[in-house]
PDB file of C-alpha atoms in Angstrom:
ATOM      1  CA  MET F   1       0.279   0.098   0.181  1.00 91.00           C
ATOM      2  CA  ASP F   2       1.362   3.436  -0.775  1.00 93.00           C
ATOM      3  CA  VAL F   3      -0.305   6.626   0.412  1.00 95.00           C
ATOM      4  CA  ALA F   4       0.285  10.076  -0.240  1.00 94.00           C
ATOM      5  CA  LEU F   5       0.946  12.746   2.361  1.00 96.00           C
ATOM      6  CA  VAL F   6      -1.139  15.914   1.018  1.00 95.00           C
ATOM      7  CA  TYR F   7       0.059  19.771   1.845  1.00 94.00           C
ATOM      8  CA  ASP F   8      -1.503  22.986   1.009  1.00 90.00           C
ATOM      9  CA  LEU F   9      -0.161  25.043  -2.116  1.00 86.00           C
ATOM     10  CA  ALA F  10       2.481  26.508   0.142  1.00 81.00           C
ATOM     11  CA  GLY F  11       3.468  23.168   1.257  1.00 77.00           C
ATOM     12  CA  SER F  12       3.647  24.327   4.976  1.00 83.00           C
ATOM     13  CA  ARG F  13       0.424  22.372   6.291  1.00 92.00           C
ATOM     14  CA  LEU F  14      -0.745  18.721   5.828  1.00 95.00           C
ATOM     15  CA  ARG F  15      -3.907  18.913   4.391  1.00 96.00           C
ATOM     16  CA  GLY F  16      -4.323  14.945   3.994  1.00 96.00           C
ATOM     17  CA  ILE F  17      -3.178  11.376   4.322  1.00 96.00           C
ATOM     18  CA  GLY F  18      -4.223   9.613   1.320  1.00 94.00           C
ATOM     19  CA  ASP F  19      -8.280  10.341   0.980  1.00 94.00           C
ATOM     20  CA  VAL F  20      -8.384  11.292   4.755  1.00 97.00           C
ATOM     21  CA  PRO F  21      -8.841  15.278   4.859  1.00 97.00           C
ATOM     22  CA  ILE F  22      -7.319  17.480   7.754  1.00 97.00           C
ATOM     23  CA  SER F  23      -9.207  20.217   8.713  1.00 96.00           C
ATOM     24  CA  TYR F  24      -7.666  23.801   9.959  1.00 95.00           C
ATOM     25  CA  ASP F  25      -9.003  26.022  12.519  1.00 91.00           C
ATOM     26  CA  ARG F  26     -10.046  29.606  10.707  1.00 87.00           C
ATOM     27  CA  LEU F  27      -6.830  31.062  11.130  1.00 83.00           C
ATOM     28  CA  GLY F  28      -5.014  28.056   9.390  1.00 79.00           C
ATOM     29  CA  SER F  29      -2.627  27.418  12.911  1.00 83.00           C
ATOM     30  CA  ARG F  30      -3.804  24.151  13.885  1.00 91.00           C
ATOM     31  CA  PRO F  31      -5.814  21.092  12.882  1.00 95.00           C
ATOM     32  CA  ARG F  32      -9.207  20.837  13.873  1.00 96.00           C
ATOM     33  CA  ALA F  33     -10.201  17.109  12.521  1.00 98.00           C
ATOM     34  CA  LEU F  34      -8.570  14.448  10.849  1.00 98.00           C
ATOM     35  CA  GLY F  35     -11.512  13.244   8.698  1.00 97.00           C
ATOM     36  CA  SER F  36     -14.701  12.893  10.778  1.00 97.00           C
ATOM     37  CA  TRP F  37     -12.738  12.805  14.013  1.00 98.00           C
ATOM     38  CA  PRO F  38     -12.919  15.935  15.837  1.00 98.00           C
ATOM     39  CA  LEU F  39      -9.165  17.065  17.346  1.00 97.00           C
ATOM     40  CA  GLU F  40      -9.452  18.257  20.999  1.00 97.00           C
ATOM     41  CA  TYR F  41      -6.623  20.274  22.856  1.00 95.00           C
ATOM     42  CA  ASP F  42      -6.268  21.148  26.468  1.00 91.00           C
ATOM     43  CA  THR F  43      -7.457  24.397  27.857  1.00 82.00           C
ATOM     44  CA  LEU F  44      -4.310  26.523  26.783  1.00 80.00           C
ATOM     45  CA  GLY F  45      -4.799  24.735  23.148  1.00 73.00           C
ATOM     46  CA  ALA F  46      -0.967  23.721  23.518  1.00 79.00           C
ATOM     47  CA  ARG F  47      -1.328  19.955  23.704  1.00 92.00           C
ATOM     48  CA  LEU F  48      -3.400  17.480  21.316  1.00 96.00           C
ATOM     49  CA  ARG F  49      -5.835  15.772  23.923  1.00 97.00           C
ATOM     50  CA  ALA F  50      -7.762  13.452  22.111  1.00 98.00           C
ATOM     51  CA  VAL F  51      -8.431  12.500  18.149  1.00 98.00           C
ATOM     52  CA  GLY F  52     -12.111  11.275  17.774  1.00 97.00           C
ATOM     53  CA  ALA F  53     -12.816   9.202  21.122  1.00 97.00           C
ATOM     54  CA  THR F  54      -9.014   8.390  21.603  1.00 98.00           C
ATOM     55  CA  GLU F  55      -7.919  10.019  24.632  1.00 98.00           C
ATOM     56  CA  ILE F  56      -4.276  11.477  24.654  1.00 97.00           C
ATOM     57  CA  THR F  57      -2.665  11.710  28.255  1.00 96.00           C
ATOM     58  CA  TYR F  58       0.701  13.298  29.003  1.00 94.00           C
ATOM     59  CA  SER F  59       3.497  13.311  31.887  1.00 91.00           C
ATOM     60  CA  ARG F  60       2.551  15.930  34.633  1.00 85.00           C
ATOM     61  CA  TRP F  61       6.278  17.296  34.446  1.00 81.00           C
ATOM     62  CA  ALA F  62       8.040  16.638  31.496  1.00 77.00           C
ATOM     63  CA  ASN F  63       5.029  16.953  28.936  1.00 83.00           C
ATOM     64  CA  LEU F  64       5.718  13.892  27.640  1.00 90.00           C
ATOM     65  CA  PRO F  65       2.842  11.430  25.863  1.00 94.00           C
ATOM     66  CA  ARG F  66       1.999   8.753  28.289  1.00 96.00           C
ATOM     67  CA  THR F  67      -0.943   6.936  26.345  1.00 97.00           C
ATOM     68  CA  VAL F  68      -2.657   6.972  23.312  1.00 98.00           C
ATOM     69  CA  GLY F  69      -6.036   5.484  23.830  1.00 97.00           C
ATOM     70  CA  GLN F  70      -5.358   2.209  25.482  1.00 97.00           C
ATOM     71  CA  TRP F  71      -1.649   2.073  24.404  1.00 98.00           C
ATOM     72  CA  SER F  72       1.344   3.196  26.677  1.00 97.00           C
ATOM     73  CA  CYS F  73       4.046   5.231  25.147  1.00 97.00           C
ATOM     74  CA  VAL F  74       7.632   4.049  25.947  1.00 96.00           C
ATOM     75  CA  HIS F  75      10.301   6.806  25.999  1.00 94.00           C
ATOM     76  CA  THR F  76      14.058   6.297  25.896  1.00 90.00           C
ATOM     77  CA  LYS F  77      15.503   6.390  29.425  1.00 83.00           C
ATOM     78  CA  LEU F  78      16.336  10.151  29.253  1.00 80.00           C
ATOM     79  CA  GLY F  79      12.689  10.816  27.655  1.00 71.00           C
ATOM     80  CA  SER F  80      14.055  12.496  24.892  1.00 76.00           C
ATOM     81  CA  ARG F  81      12.742   9.964  22.543  1.00 90.00           C
ATOM     82  CA  LEU F  82       9.365   8.381  21.863  1.00 94.00           C
ATOM     83  CA  GLU F  83      10.321   4.662  21.473  1.00 96.00           C
ATOM     84  CA  SER F  84       6.914   3.207  20.720  1.00 97.00           C
ATOM     85  CA  ILE F  85       3.077   3.338  20.960  1.00 98.00           C
ATOM     86  CA  GLY F  86       1.550   0.374  22.177  1.00 97.00           C
ATOM     87  CA  PRO F  87       2.873  -2.573  20.179  1.00 97.00           C
ATOM     88  CA  HIS F  88       4.164  -0.147  17.294  1.00 97.00           C
ATOM     89  CA  GLU F  89       7.671   0.526  17.554  1.00 97.00           C
ATOM     90  CA  LEU F  90       8.910   3.868  16.153  1.00 97.00           C
ATOM     91  CA  ARG F  91      11.982   3.856  13.980  1.00 97.00           C
ATOM     92  CA  TYR F  92      14.134   7.325  13.358  1.00 95.00           C
ATOM     93  CA  ASP F  93      16.774   8.072  10.714  1.00 91.00           C
ATOM     94  CA  GLN F  94      20.746   7.841  11.619  1.00 86.00           C
ATOM     95  CA  LEU F  95      20.397  11.441  13.386  1.00 81.00           C
ATOM     96  CA  GLY F  96      17.295  10.433  15.249  1.00 77.00           C
ATOM     97  CA  SER F  97      15.520  13.422  14.185  1.00 82.00           C
ATOM     98  CA  ARG F  98      12.905  12.154  11.861  1.00 92.00           C
ATOM     99  CA  VAL F  99      10.632   9.361  12.185  1.00 96.00           C
ATOM    100  CA  ARG F 100      10.917   6.976   9.431  1.00 97.00           C
ATOM    101  CA  ALA F 101       8.662   4.357  10.309  1.00 97.00           C
ATOM    102  CA  VAL F 102       5.637   3.695  12.506  1.00 97.00           C
ATOM    103  CA  GLY F 103       5.051   0.131  13.466  1.00 96.00           C
ATOM    104  CA  PRO F 104       4.658  -1.487   9.795  1.00 96.00           C
ATOM    105  CA  LEU F 105       4.388   2.166   8.036  1.00 97.00           C
ATOM    106  CA  GLU F 106       7.291   3.154   6.291  1.00 97.00           C
ATOM    107  CA  ILE F 107       7.892   6.977   5.894  1.00 97.00           C
ATOM    108  CA  SER F 108       9.521   8.473   2.933  1.00 96.00           C
ATOM    109  CA  TYR F 109      10.360  12.318   2.751  1.00 95.00           C
ATOM    110  CA  ASP F 110      10.693  14.787   0.067  1.00 91.00           C
ATOM    111  CA  ARG F 111      13.933  15.368  -1.833  1.00 86.00           C
ATOM    112  CA  LEU F 112      15.128  18.004   0.664  1.00 83.00           C
ATOM    113  CA  GLY F 113      14.264  15.897   3.644  1.00 81.00           C
ATOM    114  CA  THR F 114      12.235  18.537   5.270  1.00 84.00           C
ATOM    115  CA  ARG F 115       8.739  17.024   5.024  1.00 91.00           C
ATOM    116  CA  PRO F 116       7.178  13.704   4.936  1.00 95.00           C
ATOM    117  CA  SER F 117       5.873  12.959   1.417  1.00 95.00           C
ATOM    118  CA  ARG F 118       4.656   9.137   1.219  1.00 95.00           C
ATOM    119  CA  VAL F 119       3.804   6.580   3.642  1.00 96.00           C
ATOM    120  CA  ARG F 120       4.317   2.749   2.613  1.00 95.00           C
ATOM    121  CA  ALA F 121       2.484  -0.154   4.262  1.00 92.00           C
ATOM    122  CA  PRO F 122       2.398  -4.006   3.403  1.00 89.00           C
ATOM    123  CA  GLY F 123      -0.999  -4.838   1.658  1.00 85.00           C
ATOM    124  CA  GLU F 124      -3.177  -3.518  -0.698  1.00 83.00           C
ATOM    125  CA  GLY F 125      -5.242  -0.525  -1.211  1.00 76.00           C
ATOM    126  CA  THR F 126      -4.807   3.360  -0.387  1.00 73.00           C
ATOM    127  CA  SER F 127      -6.224   3.875   2.985  1.00 82.00           C
ATOM    128  CA  LEU F 128      -4.644   2.850   6.129  1.00 92.00           C
ATOM    129  CA  PRO F 129      -6.643   1.224   8.897  1.00 93.00           C
ATOM    130  CA  ASP F 130      -7.957   3.395  11.504  1.00 95.00           C
ATOM    131  CA  ASP F 131      -5.520   2.725  14.018  1.00 95.00           C
ATOM    132  CA  LEU F 132      -2.607   3.153  11.817  1.00 96.00           C
ATOM    133  CA  LEU F 133      -4.036   6.562  10.378  1.00 97.00           C
ATOM    134  CA  LEU F 134      -4.620   7.851  13.930  1.00 97.00           C
ATOM    135  CA  LEU F 135      -1.107   6.777  15.066  1.00 97.00           C
ATOM    136  CA  LEU F 136       0.467   8.224  11.784  1.00 97.00           C
ATOM    137  CA  PHE F 137      -1.300  11.254  12.526  1.00 98.00           C
ATOM    138  CA  ILE F 138      -0.224  11.885  15.992  1.00 97.00           C
ATOM    139  CA  VAL F 139       3.274  11.069  15.495  1.00 97.00           C
ATOM    140  CA  LEU F 140       3.423  13.353  12.551  1.00 96.00           C
ATOM    141  CA  TYR F 141       1.466  16.199  14.544  1.00 94.00           C
ATOM    142  CA  TRP F 142       4.166  15.874  17.563  1.00 93.00           C
ATOM    143  CA  GLN F 143       7.280  15.676  14.954  1.00 92.00           C
ATOM    144  CA  GLU F 144       6.145  19.033  13.599  1.00 90.00           C
ATOM    145  CA  LYS F 145       5.357  20.645  17.130  1.00 88.00           C
ATOM    146  CA  GLU F 146       8.980  19.718  18.025  1.00 86.00           C
ATOM    147  CA  GLU F 147      10.661  21.197  14.951  1.00 82.00           C
ATOM    148  CA  SER F 148       8.702  24.480  15.181  1.00 75.00           C
TER     149      SER F 148
END
């Protein structure tokens, strides 16, 4: 399976994962929905708290994700990098700065290596299963937040 990541004309905002659209608030600064799933943020609007019915919890002091729905998040010992979400391991490039895979999903970047452009997964079709779509979106969202 090969899924394109779609960006706006300026190339700055992720507008879709395959055929699943991502909508933004009026200012266009933060995502409001992934397909039919609304996105919820904390009261200050700084952290993503839920995607549809899937809640996300964070550690109290370090602001690291602890859970995504029923799945626990595992970080490196120093907490500097997310290693897995539930059964899905995250793999990074050699510098450790860009996520290259989320479980069975392999992420390709554009020629400059600045933004994810395609996702490959075993199997046929052009749409991801809901659990992998959710994880991919969350990981890409967190990665973008880290870079900004």
